[in-house]
Amino acid sequence: MTTVSEGLLPRRAPGAAPDAPAPPVLSLRDVRIGDRAGDREIVRGVSFELAPGRAVGIVGESGSGKTLTCRAALGILPAHFEVTGGSIEIDGTDIATLNPARWRALRGTTISAVFQDPASYLNPSIRVGAQIAEAVRAKKGLRRREAHRRAVELLRTVRLRDPELVHGSYPHELSGGMLQRVLIAAAIAAGPRILVADEATTALDVTVQAEILDMLAELRERTGLALVVVSHDPAVVARLCDEVLVLREGEVVEQGPTHAVLHDPRHEYTRLLIAEHEQYGLDRFRTTGEDT
Amino acid sequence: MTTTAAPVALTPRRGLAAARARHTAGRVLAALVRSVAIIVPVFLVATFVTFALRALSGLSPARIQLGEEATPEAIARVEAQWGLDRPFLVQYGDWLDGILHGQLGTSWANGADISTLIGLGLGVSLSVATLALLIGVVVGFMLGTVAALRSTTWIDRAITGFVTVISVMPAFVVGIVLVVVFAVGLHWFPSGGYVPAEQGVGPWLAHITLPAVALSFDVIADVARQLRAGLVAAYRENYVTGAVVRGLSPRRIFFGHVLRNGLGPTLATLGLKFPALVGASVVTEWIFGLQGFGRFANDAAQAGDVPAVQGVLVVSIVLVVSFNLIVNLVLARVTPAAQRGV
Ligand SMILES: Nc1ncnc2c1ncn2[C@@H]1O[C@H](COP(=O)(O)OP(=O)(O)O)[C@@H](O)[C@H]1O
Ligand SMILES: [Mg+2]
């Protein structure tokens, strides 16, 4: 946790003793999300605090409201949805006070995100390197040549072999795992403090999934990046997170330190979730996850 | 498990950059080669059919020159003068050779050089069509973009309504209204005739503006509708969310991502639009008293002047083919993904 930053991302974690709690970069307090038109409340009371260099996980079956919670924190709720109660603070700023320009300033540099189906989140007609360089130029004011160099560096940071070659490729020329790395590189291009990973490894095969999770863990340790890791698979969260929330139908049924919740689940629903994913290698993830 | 890649040596890196530049050039070149591979056979077949027109129609210069009561000997003499007694393929070869050198032959009606006549008419029609295209693209682009950016608001509905109205207005009605209001009534523009650009850009523009506006309505409607649909669809794509999450500005998202992907269908229709405009100019040429390509084509057909009609067809083929070629190359440059998709 105290390794010297290699300068790829500015180390933002305060150099204080590991025990002294740093102020949270992201905090959700009793967040409720509802349909704008009606009475339907889809997310009912999600709360957590995320300090620099920490990782919080959200698990729950499909449709439980994980993505809506993430989108609320990113200010990109789908039309007809809104935060109906509670508050979200990014780096001490209540997002309810943000106008579009201030949102734009926060996104990319303070909070960023990657999602499932990485190919669709990249422009099909633009080389991936140019898309990363674009983020660098827009957010960091680098010139074309420097931005290109930085983009290649970022591709190396996400452990892509032959970053120069990837830089010049179109999205359809890359595999799913490579695309997710590219998407992560674009997301961290402007050195954000929070990265939301919503089912980022879901569609990938187990080996690639593990590699990407390890890469994220390393990024977190080295740069103090705070992670929100969302998955329907408890194993993914077990590998990365300090704290976990178990969501069912928009409600948090269990929340606490990862090892406690996943090794000794109190709630029937959590037990079911874990049992369901046992066969996908939670045990393997558990042991390797605890070594770090 | 992947480890951090070893630093790439400088020479291969340069090599890669060069390869990438070649890749872009290569993509456009490939589109060019592909297009030419289609164009050449199309051109050959189309010109052959065009040339066969005389044989199919049974028309002869002798009829035009000697009238209906000519003796068979006189007809044979005249046809020999025009070289029509030679074998069909020899005539075709000769004719094709002339075309490739820009020679479209001699009019049966008045012995004038067809290339020159068509050149004059085409100058008029291309001026009008180009201006119409320009107006259509600019206005249609603005309307389509605003409608897409404000989609589902009253602005979008107002633009969509306006576009629907102008798309159903026939060019000849618009032309007549424009003449009555802006030429005859307000005297802002001449009511007809043509002045070549060499005699002054101002008068040239004054003469082609109203016909161009009359023709442009159709283009405005097409461009606005296509572009709106393309942009609205592109805005729904995940890569827009991706760009938003990276904190990019709306302007950058529009020009860098949405427009680039939403433009394809609009560009493709424009490829067909320009030749159609030249054709549609026939109507406006009558209303505005222009001696354009359409008038020439009409006169040639009425007179049974086969070489002149063949010239018209050849020029039309060249117009259609070259405009499609241009659009294909632009598409290859702008949206490489669209090309690969096919
Ligand atoms: N764009 C949307 N339009 C309508 N309903 C939605 C939309 N996104 C999510 N929902 C609804 O909100 C609920 C929670 O969805 P989501 O947050 O995507 O779940 P999860 O990510 O946990 O699978 C679901 O019941 C879903 O039907
Ligand atoms: Mg989801």
PDB file of N, CA, C and O in Angstrom, chain A residues 169-209:
ATOM      1  N   SER A 169      -5.217  -0.126 -33.480  1.00  0.00           N
ATOM      2  CA  SER A 169      -6.259  -1.061 -33.904  1.00  0.00           C
ATOM      3  C   SER A 169      -7.650  -0.456 -33.746  1.00  0.00           C
ATOM      4  O   SER A 169      -7.864   0.429 -32.931  1.00  0.00           O
ATOM      5  N   TYR A 170      -8.573  -0.977 -34.539  1.00  0.00           N
ATOM      6  CA  TYR A 170      -9.984  -0.624 -34.358  1.00  0.00           C
ATOM      7  C   TYR A 170     -10.597  -1.606 -33.358  1.00  0.00           C
ATOM      8  O   TYR A 170     -10.114  -2.729 -33.239  1.00  0.00           O
ATOM      9  N   PRO A 171     -11.669  -1.180 -32.657  1.00  0.00           N
ATOM     10  CA  PRO A 171     -12.263  -2.059 -31.649  1.00  0.00           C
ATOM     11  C   PRO A 171     -12.557  -3.465 -32.168  1.00  0.00           C
ATOM     12  O   PRO A 171     -12.298  -4.442 -31.476  1.00  0.00           O
ATOM     13  N   HIS A 172     -13.067  -3.583 -33.387  1.00  0.00           N
ATOM     14  CA  HIS A 172     -13.468  -4.911 -33.857  1.00  0.00           C
ATOM     15  C   HIS A 172     -12.282  -5.822 -34.111  1.00  0.00           C
ATOM     16  O   HIS A 172     -12.454  -7.010 -34.368  1.00  0.00           O
ATOM     17  N   GLU A 173     -11.076  -5.249 -34.062  1.00  0.00           N
ATOM     18  CA  GLU A 173      -9.887  -6.077 -34.285  1.00  0.00           C
ATOM     19  C   GLU A 173      -9.351  -6.690 -32.986  1.00  0.00           C
ATOM     20  O   GLU A 173      -8.380  -7.432 -33.012  1.00  0.00           O
ATOM     21  N   LEU A 174      -9.991  -6.338 -31.846  1.00  0.00           N
ATOM     22  CA  LEU A 174      -9.471  -6.788 -30.556  1.00  0.00           C
ATOM     23  C   LEU A 174     -10.444  -7.759 -29.879  1.00  0.00           C
ATOM     24  O   LEU A 174     -11.645  -7.728 -30.126  1.00  0.00           O
ATOM     25  N   SER A 175      -9.886  -8.588 -28.985  1.00  0.00           N
ATOM     26  CA  SER A 175     -10.726  -9.545 -28.245  1.00  0.00           C
ATOM     27  C   SER A 175     -11.419  -8.842 -27.085  1.00  0.00           C
ATOM     28  O   SER A 175     -11.076  -7.715 -26.729  1.00  0.00           O
ATOM     29  N   GLY A 176     -12.390  -9.522 -26.478  1.00  0.00           N
ATOM     30  CA  GLY A 176     -13.143  -8.947 -25.367  1.00  0.00           C
ATOM     31  C   GLY A 176     -12.256  -8.521 -24.199  1.00  0.00           C
ATOM     32  O   GLY A 176     -12.417  -7.437 -23.648  1.00  0.00           O
ATOM     33  N   GLY A 177     -11.315  -9.373 -23.854  1.00  0.00           N
ATOM     34  CA  GLY A 177     -10.413  -9.052 -22.754  1.00  0.00           C
ATOM     35  C   GLY A 177      -9.563  -7.830 -23.064  1.00  0.00           C
ATOM     36  O   GLY A 177      -9.376  -6.947 -22.227  1.00  0.00           O
ATOM     37  N   MET A 178      -9.055  -7.787 -24.285  1.00  0.00           N
ATOM     38  CA  MET A 178      -8.240  -6.637 -24.702  1.00  0.00           C
ATOM     39  C   MET A 178      -9.080  -5.365 -24.671  1.00  0.00           C
ATOM     40  O   MET A 178      -8.629  -4.316 -24.218  1.00  0.00           O
ATOM     41  N   LEU A 179     -10.335  -5.482 -25.153  1.00  0.00           N
ATOM     42  CA  LEU A 179     -11.198  -4.298 -25.190  1.00  0.00           C
ATOM     43  C   LEU A 179     -11.482  -3.783 -23.783  1.00  0.00           C
ATOM     44  O   LEU A 179     -11.506  -2.570 -23.556  1.00  0.00           O
ATOM     45  N   GLN A 180     -11.680  -4.716 -22.833  1.00  0.00           N
ATOM     46  CA  GLN A 180     -11.943  -4.248 -21.472  1.00  0.00           C
ATOM     47  C   GLN A 180     -10.712  -3.538 -20.909  1.00  0.00           C
ATOM     48  O   GLN A 180     -10.833  -2.531 -20.226  1.00  0.00           O
ATOM     49  N   ARG A 181      -9.524  -4.030 -21.249  1.00  0.00           N
ATOM     50  CA  ARG A 181      -8.306  -3.331 -20.815  1.00  0.00           C
ATOM     51  C   ARG A 181      -8.225  -1.954 -21.454  1.00  0.00           C
ATOM     52  O   ARG A 181      -7.860  -0.968 -20.807  1.00  0.00           O
ATOM     53  N   VAL A 182      -8.569  -1.893 -22.735  1.00  0.00           N
ATOM     54  CA  VAL A 182      -8.552  -0.604 -23.432  1.00  0.00           C
ATOM     55  C   VAL A 182      -9.530   0.362 -22.770  1.00  0.00           C
ATOM     56  O   VAL A 182      -9.222   1.529 -22.527  1.00  0.00           O
ATOM     57  N   LEU A 183     -10.716  -0.156 -22.446  1.00  0.00           N
ATOM     58  CA  LEU A 183     -11.741   0.690 -21.831  1.00  0.00           C
ATOM     59  C   LEU A 183     -11.258   1.193 -20.463  1.00  0.00           C
ATOM     60  O   LEU A 183     -11.476   2.360 -20.099  1.00  0.00           O
ATOM     61  N   ILE A 184     -10.564   0.322 -19.736  1.00  0.00           N
ATOM     62  CA  ILE A 184     -10.014   0.742 -18.446  1.00  0.00           C
ATOM     63  C   ILE A 184      -8.944   1.816 -18.666  1.00  0.00           C
ATOM     64  O   ILE A 184      -8.911   2.832 -17.974  1.00  0.00           O
ATOM     65  N   ALA A 185      -8.104   1.598 -19.680  1.00  0.00           N
ATOM     66  CA  ALA A 185      -7.070   2.602 -19.974  1.00  0.00           C
ATOM     67  C   ALA A 185      -7.700   3.952 -20.283  1.00  0.00           C
ATOM     68  O   ALA A 185      -7.243   4.993 -19.806  1.00  0.00           O
ATOM     69  N   ALA A 186      -8.787   3.948 -21.075  1.00  0.00           N
ATOM     70  CA  ALA A 186      -9.456   5.208 -21.403  1.00  0.00           C
ATOM     71  C   ALA A 186     -10.082   5.815 -20.154  1.00  0.00           C
ATOM     72  O   ALA A 186     -10.061   7.034 -19.965  1.00  0.00           O
ATOM     73  N   ALA A 187     -10.611   4.955 -19.280  1.00  0.00           N
ATOM     74  CA  ALA A 187     -11.284   5.458 -18.086  1.00  0.00           C
ATOM     75  C   ALA A 187     -10.300   6.093 -17.104  1.00  0.00           C
ATOM     76  O   ALA A 187     -10.635   7.050 -16.414  1.00  0.00           O
ATOM     77  N   ILE A 188      -9.072   5.560 -17.040  1.00  0.00           N
ATOM     78  CA  ILE A 188      -8.110   6.109 -16.083  1.00  0.00           C
ATOM     79  C   ILE A 188      -7.171   7.115 -16.731  1.00  0.00           C
ATOM     80  O   ILE A 188      -6.224   7.584 -16.102  1.00  0.00           O
ATOM     81  N   ALA A 189      -7.464   7.478 -17.993  1.00  0.00           N
ATOM     82  CA  ALA A 189      -6.560   8.356 -18.749  1.00  0.00           C
ATOM     83  C   ALA A 189      -6.333   9.689 -18.043  1.00  0.00           C
ATOM     84  O   ALA A 189      -5.252  10.254 -18.090  1.00  0.00           O
ATOM     85  N   ALA A 190      -7.358  10.213 -17.409  1.00  0.00           N
ATOM     86  CA  ALA A 190      -7.209  11.521 -16.770  1.00  0.00           C
ATOM     87  C   ALA A 190      -6.966  11.381 -15.266  1.00  0.00           C
ATOM     88  O   ALA A 190      -7.181  12.317 -14.504  1.00  0.00           O
ATOM     89  N   GLY A 191      -6.504  10.206 -14.851  1.00  0.00           N
ATOM     90  CA  GLY A 191      -6.148  10.008 -13.457  1.00  0.00           C
ATOM     91  C   GLY A 191      -7.273  10.182 -12.463  1.00  0.00           C
ATOM     92  O   GLY A 191      -7.159  10.947 -11.506  1.00  0.00           O
ATOM     93  N   PRO A 192      -8.377   9.462 -12.640  1.00  0.00           N
ATOM     94  CA  PRO A 192      -9.496   9.606 -11.706  1.00  0.00           C
ATOM     95  C   PRO A 192      -9.142   9.033 -10.333  1.00  0.00           C
ATOM     96  O   PRO A 192      -8.209   8.240 -10.198  1.00  0.00           O
ATOM     97  N   ARG A 193      -9.903   9.418  -9.331  1.00  0.00           N
ATOM     98  CA  ARG A 193      -9.688   8.893  -7.983  1.00  0.00           C
ATOM     99  C   ARG A 193     -10.619   7.722  -7.706  1.00  0.00           C
ATOM    100  O   ARG A 193     -10.366   6.933  -6.813  1.00  0.00           O
ATOM    101  N   ILE A 194     -11.723   7.666  -8.462  1.00  0.00           N
ATOM    102  CA  ILE A 194     -12.688   6.579  -8.285  1.00  0.00           C
ATOM    103  C   ILE A 194     -12.918   5.914  -9.640  1.00  0.00           C
ATOM    104  O   ILE A 194     -13.111   6.606 -10.637  1.00  0.00           O
ATOM    105  N   LEU A 195     -12.897   4.584  -9.650  1.00  0.00           N
ATOM    106  CA  LEU A 195     -13.280   3.868 -10.872  1.00  0.00           C
ATOM    107  C   LEU A 195     -14.435   2.936 -10.545  1.00  0.00           C
ATOM    108  O   LEU A 195     -14.331   2.095  -9.657  1.00  0.00           O
ATOM    109  N   VAL A 196     -15.531   3.120 -11.256  1.00  0.00           N
ATOM    110  CA  VAL A 196     -16.675   2.239 -11.101  1.00  0.00           C
ATOM    111  C   VAL A 196     -16.551   1.144 -12.157  1.00  0.00           C
ATOM    112  O   VAL A 196     -16.438   1.447 -13.341  1.00  0.00           O
ATOM    113  N   ALA A 197     -16.523  -0.103 -11.729  1.00  0.00           N
ATOM    114  CA  ALA A 197     -16.440  -1.218 -12.689  1.00  0.00           C
ATOM    115  C   ALA A 197     -17.722  -2.031 -12.585  1.00  0.00           C
ATOM    116  O   ALA A 197     -17.880  -2.862 -11.698  1.00  0.00           O
ATOM    117  N   ASP A 198     -18.658  -1.751 -13.495  1.00  0.00           N
ATOM    118  CA  ASP A 198     -19.973  -2.390 -13.450  1.00  0.00           C
ATOM    119  C   ASP A 198     -19.971  -3.633 -14.335  1.00  0.00           C
ATOM    120  O   ASP A 198     -20.017  -3.531 -15.559  1.00  0.00           O
ATOM    121  N   GLU A 199     -19.911  -4.796 -13.716  1.00  0.00           N
ATOM    122  CA  GLU A 199     -19.861  -6.078 -14.437  1.00  0.00           C
ATOM    123  C   GLU A 199     -18.760  -6.058 -15.499  1.00  0.00           C
ATOM    124  O   GLU A 199     -18.929  -6.603 -16.586  1.00  0.00           O
ATOM    125  N   ALA A 200     -17.638  -5.443 -15.169  1.00  0.00           N
ATOM    126  CA  ALA A 200     -16.605  -5.208 -16.178  1.00  0.00           C
ATOM    127  C   ALA A 200     -15.986  -6.495 -16.700  1.00  0.00           C
ATOM    128  O   ALA A 200     -15.459  -6.528 -17.801  1.00  0.00           O
ATOM    129  N   THR A 201     -16.032  -7.559 -15.897  1.00  0.00           N
ATOM    130  CA  THR A 201     -15.371  -8.791 -16.351  1.00  0.00           C
ATOM    131  C   THR A 201     -16.378  -9.908 -16.600  1.00  0.00           C
ATOM    132  O   THR A 201     -15.993 -11.048 -16.833  1.00  0.00           O
ATOM    133  N   THR A 202     -17.647  -9.569 -16.556  1.00  0.00           N
ATOM    134  CA  THR A 202     -18.682 -10.602 -16.580  1.00  0.00           C
ATOM    135  C   THR A 202     -18.631 -11.514 -17.802  1.00  0.00           C
ATOM    136  O   THR A 202     -18.719 -12.719 -17.688  1.00  0.00           O
ATOM    137  N   ALA A 203     -18.453 -10.907 -18.993  1.00  0.00           N
ATOM    138  CA  ALA A 203     -18.545 -11.724 -20.202  1.00  0.00           C
ATOM    139  C   ALA A 203     -17.228 -12.414 -20.555  1.00  0.00           C
ATOM    140  O   ALA A 203     -17.143 -13.104 -21.564  1.00  0.00           O
ATOM    141  N   LEU A 204     -16.197 -12.226 -19.720  1.00  0.00           N
ATOM    142  CA  LEU A 204     -14.881 -12.754 -20.084  1.00  0.00           C
ATOM    143  C   LEU A 204     -14.651 -14.131 -19.457  1.00  0.00           C
ATOM    144  O   LEU A 204     -15.258 -14.454 -18.440  1.00  0.00           O
ATOM    145  N   ASP A 205     -13.778 -14.911 -20.076  1.00  0.00           N
ATOM    146  CA  ASP A 205     -13.545 -16.229 -19.478  1.00  0.00           C
ATOM    147  C   ASP A 205     -12.696 -16.083 -18.214  1.00  0.00           C
ATOM    148  O   ASP A 205     -12.071 -15.060 -17.978  1.00  0.00           O
ATOM    149  N   VAL A 206     -12.713 -17.141 -17.389  1.00  0.00           N
ATOM    150  CA  VAL A 206     -12.234 -17.021 -16.016  1.00  0.00           C
ATOM    151  C   VAL A 206     -10.787 -16.527 -15.920  1.00  0.00           C
ATOM    152  O   VAL A 206     -10.460 -15.689 -15.089  1.00  0.00           O
ATOM    153  N   THR A 207      -9.918 -17.027 -16.799  1.00  0.00           N
ATOM    154  CA  THR A 207      -8.516 -16.638 -16.729  1.00  0.00           C
ATOM    155  C   THR A 207      -8.355 -15.151 -17.003  1.00  0.00           C
ATOM    156  O   THR A 207      -7.679 -14.439 -16.261  1.00  0.00           O
ATOM    157  N   VAL A 208      -8.979 -14.701 -18.071  1.00  0.00           N
ATOM    158  CA  VAL A 208      -8.878 -13.294 -18.439  1.00  0.00           C
ATOM    159  C   VAL A 208      -9.480 -12.426 -17.333  1.00  0.00           C
ATOM    160  O   VAL A 208      -8.930 -11.391 -16.952  1.00  0.00           O
ATOM    161  N   GLN A 209     -10.591 -12.886 -16.808  1.00  0.00           N
ATOM    162  CA  GLN A 209     -11.265 -12.191 -15.715  1.00  0.00           C
ATOM    163  C   GLN A 209     -10.303 -11.996 -14.536  1.00  0.00           C
ATOM    164  O   GLN A 209     -10.142 -10.884 -14.029  1.00  0.00           O
TER     165      GLN A 209
END
